[in-house]
Amino acid sequence: MIRIAIQTKGRLNEESLALMKSIDIDVESAKRKFLSKAANFPAEVLYLRDDDIPQVVSSGTAQLGIVGLNEVEERGCDVEIVARLGFGGCRISLAVPKGDKYEGVEYFNGKTIATSYPVILGKFLKENNIDAKIEVITGSVEIAPAAGIADAIFDIVSSGGTLVSNGLREVERVFESEAVLIANRNLGSEEREVLDEILFRIESERVSSRKKYLLMNIPKDSLDEALTILPAMRSPTVMPLAAEGWCSLHSVVEADELWNKVKQLKAIGAEGILVLTLDKIIL
Ligand code: ATP
Ligand code: MG
């Protein structure tokens, strides 16, 4: 049995649960319980605030966790980062009032910077030999300059819209983040096995979500050309059709090449083209 810590509510909650569902681990949402055992897998989910997830995993109260890389870095907890999960993407940036002249990081010497990420900021300032004061505030960091609390801010940015509406300009992208799967450093062999199964399923899911299954009828005369258009995992499947001179061709293509392939196949006479979403690809 493995325990996975997930954010109770907030930006990572929905996608963390969607990830669990996509790898066929069925758990109840946080609305019902703070601890929910999967019906069909040796795992249970513990719902927590994201701030607490790195700590709970490093201490071993939970063996795994899904959390932003920014929180892992800020908390300084010793955990293993086992997978980047491709959602919750954001960056932590330095931003200054948009009218200020900015020519480089020296700008921050002698300035006060408001942030909820003092550890990551402190590291950056040290690396760049900047002597600035860090003012820790936990919410609405972006209003700090206008409120006279600080000269500049260091905060999470995703689209940049919040900065603009507060009269700020992003000047240094310091830390790139996304949701990650973290693990306790001392997993037992059974726990490691469950983790490997989870990673295997995540990888299958990732591969299949980037691909489409394509079926079509094609004149036998065009088959050779079709095979050059469609490199499949091994080779496309060709099956005879009752209609004289035709066959059925099945293949897997990269989702982002789909429409280009369809166009080429239609041009050589393919008909009845079906495109199916793949549930899983087991490599
Ligand atoms: P909690 O109540 O669990 O402490 P929170 O308010 O601290 O939640 P959220 O705002 O839900 O946190 O953000 C969770 C994570 O989502 C962040 O730590 C970050 O990794 C990621 N994230 C992605 N985009 C953004 C964004 N635009 N603003 C804030 N966080 C973002
Ligand atoms: Mg939080």
Tab-separated table of C-alpha atoms and ligand atoms in Angstrom:
chain	number	residue	atom	x	y	z
A	1	MET	CA	0.000	0.000	0.000
A	2	ILE	CA	1.332	3.405	-0.951
A	3	ARG	CA	0.036	6.806	0.185
A	4	ILE	CA	-0.041	9.686	-2.308
A	5	ALA	CA	-0.413	13.291	-1.102
A	6	ILE	CA	-2.480	15.506	-3.406
A	7	GLN	CA	-3.641	19.123	-3.093
A	8	THR	CA	-7.109	19.301	-1.468
A	9	LYS	CA	-8.273	22.186	-3.607
A	10	GLY	CA	-6.574	24.745	-5.799
A	11	ARG	CA	-4.792	24.844	-9.090
A	12	LEU	CA	-3.311	21.329	-9.005
A	13	ASN	CA	-6.242	19.411	-7.507
A	14	GLU	CA	-8.291	18.729	-10.617
A	15	GLU	CA	-5.401	17.751	-12.847
A	16	SER	CA	-3.835	15.568	-10.158
A	17	LEU	CA	-7.109	13.636	-9.875
A	18	ALA	CA	-7.458	13.519	-13.661
A	19	LEU	CA	-3.977	11.992	-13.809
A	20	MET	CA	-4.949	9.325	-11.263
A	21	LYS	CA	-8.081	8.543	-13.235
A	22	SER	CA	-6.194	8.345	-16.526
A	23	ILE	CA	-3.941	5.630	-15.085
A	24	ASP	CA	-6.985	3.760	-13.729
A	25	ILE	CA	-6.500	4.512	-10.044
A	26	ASP	CA	-10.001	5.303	-8.794
A	27	VAL	CA	-10.153	7.509	-5.703
A	28	GLU	CA	-12.891	9.663	-4.234
A	29	SER	CA	-12.496	13.445	-4.368
A	30	ALA	CA	-11.510	15.469	-1.285
A	31	LYS	CA	-15.133	16.540	-0.814
A	32	ARG	CA	-15.923	13.326	1.006
A	33	LYS	CA	-12.788	12.331	2.904
A	34	PHE	CA	-9.273	13.572	3.599
A	35	LEU	CA	-8.005	10.029	3.027
A	36	SER	CA	-9.375	7.922	0.188
A	37	LYS	CA	-8.355	4.386	-0.654
A	38	ALA	CA	-8.320	3.363	-4.320
A	39	ALA	CA	-10.831	0.656	-5.089
A	40	ASN	CA	-8.640	-1.156	-7.591
A	41	PHE	CA	-5.010	-0.389	-6.722
A	42	PRO	CA	-2.785	-0.658	-3.625
A	43	ALA	CA	-2.793	3.103	-3.006
A	44	GLU	CA	-4.606	5.736	-0.988
A	45	VAL	CA	-4.754	9.481	-1.482
A	46	LEU	CA	-4.155	11.960	1.344
A	47	TYR	CA	-5.543	15.431	0.645
A	48	LEU	CA	-3.433	18.347	1.937
A	49	ARG	CA	-2.541	21.983	1.313
A	50	ASP	CA	0.220	22.098	-1.257
A	51	ASP	CA	2.578	23.809	1.231
A	52	ASP	CA	2.617	20.662	3.359
A	53	ILE	CA	3.127	18.060	0.635
A	54	PRO	CA	6.974	18.156	0.307
A	55	GLN	CA	7.390	17.841	4.091
A	56	VAL	CA	4.891	15.008	4.449
A	57	VAL	CA	6.655	13.060	1.678
A	58	SER	CA	10.158	13.680	2.976
A	59	SER	CA	9.126	12.504	6.456
A	60	GLY	CA	7.453	9.386	5.007
A	61	THR	CA	3.894	10.096	6.230
A	62	ALA	CA	3.070	9.809	2.527
A	63	GLN	CA	5.395	7.918	0.179
A	64	LEU	CA	4.458	9.952	-2.905
A	65	GLY	CA	3.124	13.422	-3.634
A	66	ILE	CA	1.972	15.584	-6.504
A	67	VAL	CA	3.049	19.199	-6.048
A	68	GLY	CA	4.567	22.185	-7.871
A	69	LEU	CA	8.337	22.047	-8.262
A	70	ASN	CA	8.349	25.581	-6.822
A	71	GLU	CA	7.011	24.291	-3.481
A	72	VAL	CA	9.603	21.484	-3.382
A	73	GLU	CA	12.413	23.960	-4.000
A	74	GLU	CA	11.093	26.549	-1.557
A	75	ARG	CA	10.570	24.074	1.290
A	76	GLY	CA	14.051	22.627	0.754
A	77	CYS	CA	12.788	19.129	1.579
A	78	ASP	CA	14.872	16.147	0.581
A	79	VAL	CA	12.624	14.162	-1.748
A	80	GLU	CA	13.171	12.372	-5.046
A	81	ILE	CA	11.596	14.017	-8.108
A	82	VAL	CA	10.434	10.987	-10.051
A	83	ALA	CA	8.443	12.542	-12.913
A	84	ARG	CA	7.525	15.868	-14.405
A	85	LEU	CA	3.813	15.782	-15.023
A	86	GLY	CA	3.270	18.396	-17.731
A	87	PHE	CA	0.592	20.476	-15.977
A	88	GLY	CA	0.584	23.390	-13.507
A	89	GLY	CA	3.236	25.151	-15.577
A	90	CYS	CA	4.320	28.557	-14.290
A	91	ARG	CA	7.452	30.538	-13.520
A	92	ILE	CA	8.596	32.681	-10.627
A	93	SER	CA	9.814	36.022	-11.851
A	94	LEU	CA	11.083	39.351	-10.655
A	95	ALA	CA	8.865	42.248	-11.691
A	96	VAL	CA	9.346	46.004	-11.318
A	97	PRO	CA	7.024	49.026	-11.724
A	98	LYS	CA	6.595	49.387	-15.455
A	99	GLY	CA	7.880	52.991	-15.579
A	100	ASP	CA	11.220	52.112	-13.920
A	101	LYS	CA	14.357	51.959	-16.016
A	102	TYR	CA	15.722	48.405	-15.852
A	103	GLU	CA	19.125	47.509	-17.263
A	104	GLY	CA	20.005	44.374	-15.316
A	105	VAL	CA	19.876	42.615	-11.955
A	106	GLU	CA	21.969	45.396	-10.337
A	107	TYR	CA	18.656	47.288	-10.298
A	108	PHE	CA	17.742	45.302	-7.190
A	109	ASN	CA	20.731	46.442	-5.079
A	110	GLY	CA	19.349	48.268	-2.049
A	111	LYS	CA	15.745	47.561	-3.051
A	112	THR	CA	12.995	45.773	-1.099
A	113	ILE	CA	11.392	42.811	-2.846
A	114	ALA	CA	8.073	41.314	-1.725
A	115	THR	CA	7.592	37.579	-2.180
A	116	SER	CA	6.122	34.339	-0.838
A	117	TYR	CA	9.256	32.530	-2.054
A	118	PRO	CA	12.103	33.886	0.118
A	119	VAL	CA	14.297	30.773	-0.246
A	120	ILE	CA	14.306	30.682	-4.054
A	121	LEU	CA	14.715	34.462	-4.212
A	122	GLY	CA	17.491	34.455	-1.607
A	123	LYS	CA	19.416	31.881	-3.642
A	124	PHE	CA	19.061	33.924	-6.827
A	125	LEU	CA	20.173	37.155	-5.141
A	126	LYS	CA	23.176	35.432	-3.608
A	127	GLU	CA	24.230	33.884	-6.929
A	128	ASN	CA	24.061	37.327	-8.519
A	129	ASN	CA	25.754	39.163	-5.631
A	130	ILE	CA	22.744	41.392	-5.102
A	131	ASP	CA	22.122	42.982	-1.727
A	132	ALA	CA	18.357	43.419	-1.442
A	133	LYS	CA	15.844	43.178	1.376
A	134	ILE	CA	13.282	40.381	1.165
A	135	GLU	CA	9.826	41.190	2.513
A	136	VAL	CA	7.842	37.983	2.991
A	137	ILE	CA	4.112	38.269	2.330
A	138	THR	CA	1.841	35.309	1.749
A	139	GLY	CA	-0.954	36.702	-0.424
A	140	SER	CA	-1.493	39.358	-3.120
A	141	VAL	CA	2.212	39.971	-3.602
A	142	GLU	CA	1.495	41.906	-6.798
A	143	ILE	CA	-0.045	44.854	-4.916
A	144	ALA	CA	3.072	45.367	-2.738
A	145	PRO	CA	4.751	48.094	-4.855
A	146	ALA	CA	1.560	50.151	-5.240
A	147	ALA	CA	0.858	49.717	-1.518
A	148	GLY	CA	4.336	50.994	-0.642
A	149	ILE	CA	5.376	47.676	0.944
A	150	ALA	CA	8.187	46.989	-1.524
A	151	ASP	CA	9.949	48.362	-4.608
A	152	ALA	CA	9.579	45.179	-6.654
A	153	ILE	CA	8.110	41.704	-6.417
A	154	PHE	CA	9.132	38.093	-6.945
A	155	ASP	CA	6.041	36.080	-7.718
A	156	ILE	CA	4.418	33.316	-9.757
A	157	VAL	CA	3.572	34.269	-13.312
A	158	SER	CA	1.661	32.176	-15.793
A	159	SER	CA	0.211	34.495	-18.453
A	160	GLY	CA	1.529	37.795	-17.065
A	161	GLY	CA	-1.940	39.402	-17.025
A	162	THR	CA	-1.925	40.030	-13.252
A	163	LEU	CA	1.407	41.853	-13.482
A	164	VAL	CA	0.182	44.122	-16.273
A	165	SER	CA	-3.033	44.978	-14.459
A	166	ASN	CA	-0.950	45.998	-11.425
A	167	GLY	CA	1.369	48.240	-13.443
A	168	LEU	CA	4.308	45.829	-13.236
A	169	ARG	CA	6.768	44.485	-15.779
A	170	GLU	CA	8.439	41.065	-15.656
A	171	VAL	CA	12.195	41.546	-15.887
A	172	GLU	CA	13.838	38.268	-14.774
A	173	ARG	CA	12.447	34.758	-15.137
A	174	VAL	CA	14.144	33.014	-12.252
A	175	PHE	CA	12.498	29.628	-11.757
A	176	GLU	CA	10.479	27.428	-14.158
A	177	SER	CA	7.954	25.151	-12.478
A	178	GLU	CA	5.406	22.468	-13.252
A	179	ALA	CA	3.651	19.779	-11.238
A	180	VAL	CA	5.960	16.912	-10.315
A	181	LEU	CA	5.578	13.488	-8.758
A	182	ILE	CA	7.824	13.293	-5.702
A	183	ALA	CA	8.808	10.266	-3.652
A	184	ASN	CA	10.221	9.600	-0.223
A	185	ARG	CA	13.920	8.721	-0.422
A	186	ASN	CA	13.589	5.502	1.593
A	187	LEU	CA	10.889	3.515	-0.161
A	188	GLY	CA	10.647	-0.159	0.704
A	189	SER	CA	10.834	-2.700	-2.112
A	190	GLU	CA	7.044	-3.191	-2.269
A	191	GLU	CA	6.478	0.565	-2.341
A	192	ARG	CA	9.083	0.909	-5.090
A	193	GLU	CA	7.201	-1.729	-7.098
A	194	VAL	CA	3.944	0.205	-6.789
A	195	LEU	CA	5.761	3.393	-7.805
A	196	ASP	CA	7.237	1.625	-10.860
A	197	GLU	CA	3.745	0.486	-11.851
A	198	ILE	CA	2.475	4.081	-11.524
A	199	LEU	CA	5.371	5.402	-13.632
A	200	PHE	CA	4.785	2.709	-16.260
A	201	ARG	CA	1.115	3.684	-16.499
A	202	ILE	CA	1.916	7.403	-16.669
A	203	GLU	CA	4.326	6.747	-19.530
A	204	SER	CA	1.748	4.628	-21.429
A	205	GLU	CA	-0.812	7.355	-20.954
A	206	ARG	CA	1.622	10.022	-22.123
A	207	VAL	CA	2.545	8.096	-25.276
A	208	SER	CA	-1.075	7.283	-26.180
A	209	SER	CA	-2.301	10.840	-25.659
A	210	ARG	CA	0.103	12.013	-28.361
A	211	LYS	CA	-1.092	9.458	-30.930
A	212	LYS	CA	-4.167	8.615	-33.010
A	213	TYR	CA	-5.326	5.347	-34.526
A	214	LEU	CA	-6.149	5.648	-38.208
A	215	LEU	CA	-8.197	3.207	-40.344
A	216	MET	CA	-9.035	3.581	-44.007
A	217	ASN	CA	-9.833	1.799	-47.212
A	218	ILE	CA	-7.199	2.198	-49.862
A	219	PRO	CA	-6.864	1.012	-53.483
A	220	LYS	CA	-4.271	-1.802	-53.647
A	221	ASP	CA	-2.410	0.193	-56.308
A	222	SER	CA	-1.803	2.986	-53.786
A	223	LEU	CA	-0.681	0.699	-50.983
A	224	ASP	CA	3.084	1.111	-51.471
A	225	GLU	CA	2.757	4.862	-51.422
A	226	ALA	CA	0.472	4.722	-48.349
A	227	LEU	CA	3.115	2.705	-46.506
A	228	THR	CA	5.675	5.445	-47.082
A	229	ILE	CA	3.239	7.995	-45.617
A	230	LEU	CA	2.406	5.884	-42.564
A	231	PRO	CA	5.294	4.605	-40.478
A	232	ALA	CA	3.548	2.687	-37.668
A	233	MET	CA	5.019	1.273	-34.455
A	234	ARG	CA	6.204	-1.810	-36.317
A	235	SER	CA	4.461	-1.582	-39.648
A	236	PRO	CA	0.891	-0.731	-40.621
A	237	THR	CA	-1.674	-3.547	-40.642
A	238	VAL	CA	-3.060	-4.366	-44.086
A	239	MET	CA	-6.220	-6.454	-44.420
A	240	PRO	CA	-8.050	-7.634	-47.529
A	241	LEU	CA	-11.488	-6.254	-48.329
A	242	ALA	CA	-14.310	-8.065	-50.123
A	243	ALA	CA	-14.291	-5.326	-52.758
A	244	GLU	CA	-11.878	-6.234	-55.580
A	245	GLY	CA	-8.756	-4.028	-55.751
A	246	TRP	CA	-9.143	-2.540	-52.254
A	247	CYS	CA	-7.701	-3.215	-48.828
A	248	SER	CA	-8.081	-1.881	-45.326
A	249	LEU	CA	-5.110	-0.162	-43.735
A	250	HIS	CA	-4.663	0.478	-39.980
A	251	SER	CA	-1.924	2.548	-38.442
A	252	VAL	CA	-0.927	4.751	-35.502
A	253	VAL	CA	0.183	8.323	-36.214
A	254	GLU	CA	1.458	11.252	-34.172
A	255	ALA	CA	-1.541	13.433	-33.251
A	256	ASP	CA	0.149	16.598	-34.461
A	257	GLU	CA	0.807	15.039	-37.888
A	258	LEU	CA	-2.745	13.709	-38.268
A	259	TRP	CA	-4.233	16.257	-40.662
A	260	ASN	CA	-1.164	16.349	-42.830
A	261	LYS	CA	-1.233	12.524	-43.153
A	262	VAL	CA	-4.975	12.500	-43.857
A	263	LYS	CA	-4.464	14.999	-46.661
A	264	GLN	CA	-1.701	12.907	-48.249
A	265	LEU	CA	-3.750	9.699	-47.930
A	266	LYS	CA	-6.848	11.245	-49.502
A	267	ALA	CA	-4.683	12.459	-52.380
A	268	ILE	CA	-3.703	8.856	-53.208
A	269	GLY	CA	-7.295	7.593	-53.031
A	270	ALA	CA	-7.925	6.641	-49.384
A	271	GLU	CA	-11.601	6.491	-48.474
A	272	GLY	CA	-13.688	5.936	-45.351
A	273	ILE	CA	-10.946	7.279	-43.111
A	274	LEU	CA	-11.661	6.767	-39.385
A	275	VAL	CA	-9.629	8.454	-36.661
A	276	LEU	CA	-9.811	6.910	-33.183
A	277	THR	CA	-8.462	8.113	-29.868
A	278	LEU	CA	-6.122	5.625	-28.242
A	279	ASP	CA	-6.827	4.731	-24.651
A	280	LYS	CA	-3.470	3.112	-23.855
A	281	ILE	CA	-0.327	2.123	-25.681
A	282	ILE	CA	1.720	-0.475	-23.848
A	283	LEU	CA	5.321	-0.323	-25.034
B	1	ATP	P1	-3.137	25.631	-0.978
B	1	ATP	O1	-4.454	26.033	-0.425
B	1	ATP	O2	-3.111	24.155	-1.310
B	1	ATP	O3	-1.966	26.066	-0.141
B	1	ATP	P2	-2.200	27.621	-2.864
B	1	ATP	O4	-3.137	28.793	-2.863
B	1	ATP	O5	-0.915	27.722	-2.142
B	1	ATP	O6	-3.026	26.327	-2.412
B	1	ATP	P3	-2.535	27.367	-5.749
B	1	ATP	O7	-2.806	28.796	-6.109
B	1	ATP	O8	-3.658	26.393	-5.805
B	1	ATP	O9	-1.777	27.244	-4.348
B	1	ATP	O10	-1.332	26.873	-6.704
B	1	ATP	C1	-0.781	25.609	-6.577
B	1	ATP	C2	0.403	25.492	-7.513
B	1	ATP	O11	-0.027	25.675	-8.858
B	1	ATP	C3	1.518	26.515	-7.364
B	1	ATP	O12	2.397	26.206	-6.297
B	1	ATP	C4	2.208	26.420	-8.709
B	1	ATP	O13	3.101	25.307	-8.726
B	1	ATP	C5	1.060	26.097	-9.658
B	1	ATP	N1	0.620	27.247	-10.502
B	1	ATP	C6	0.445	27.216	-11.832
B	1	ATP	N2	0.039	28.400	-12.316
B	1	ATP	C7	-0.086	29.211	-11.279
B	1	ATP	C8	-0.463	30.579	-11.125
B	1	ATP	N3	-0.819	31.326	-12.160
B	1	ATP	N4	-0.488	31.096	-9.891
B	1	ATP	C9	-0.177	30.342	-8.821
B	1	ATP	N5	0.229	29.039	-8.913
B	1	ATP	C10	0.283	28.475	-10.116
B	2	MG	MG	-0.163	26.750	-0.692
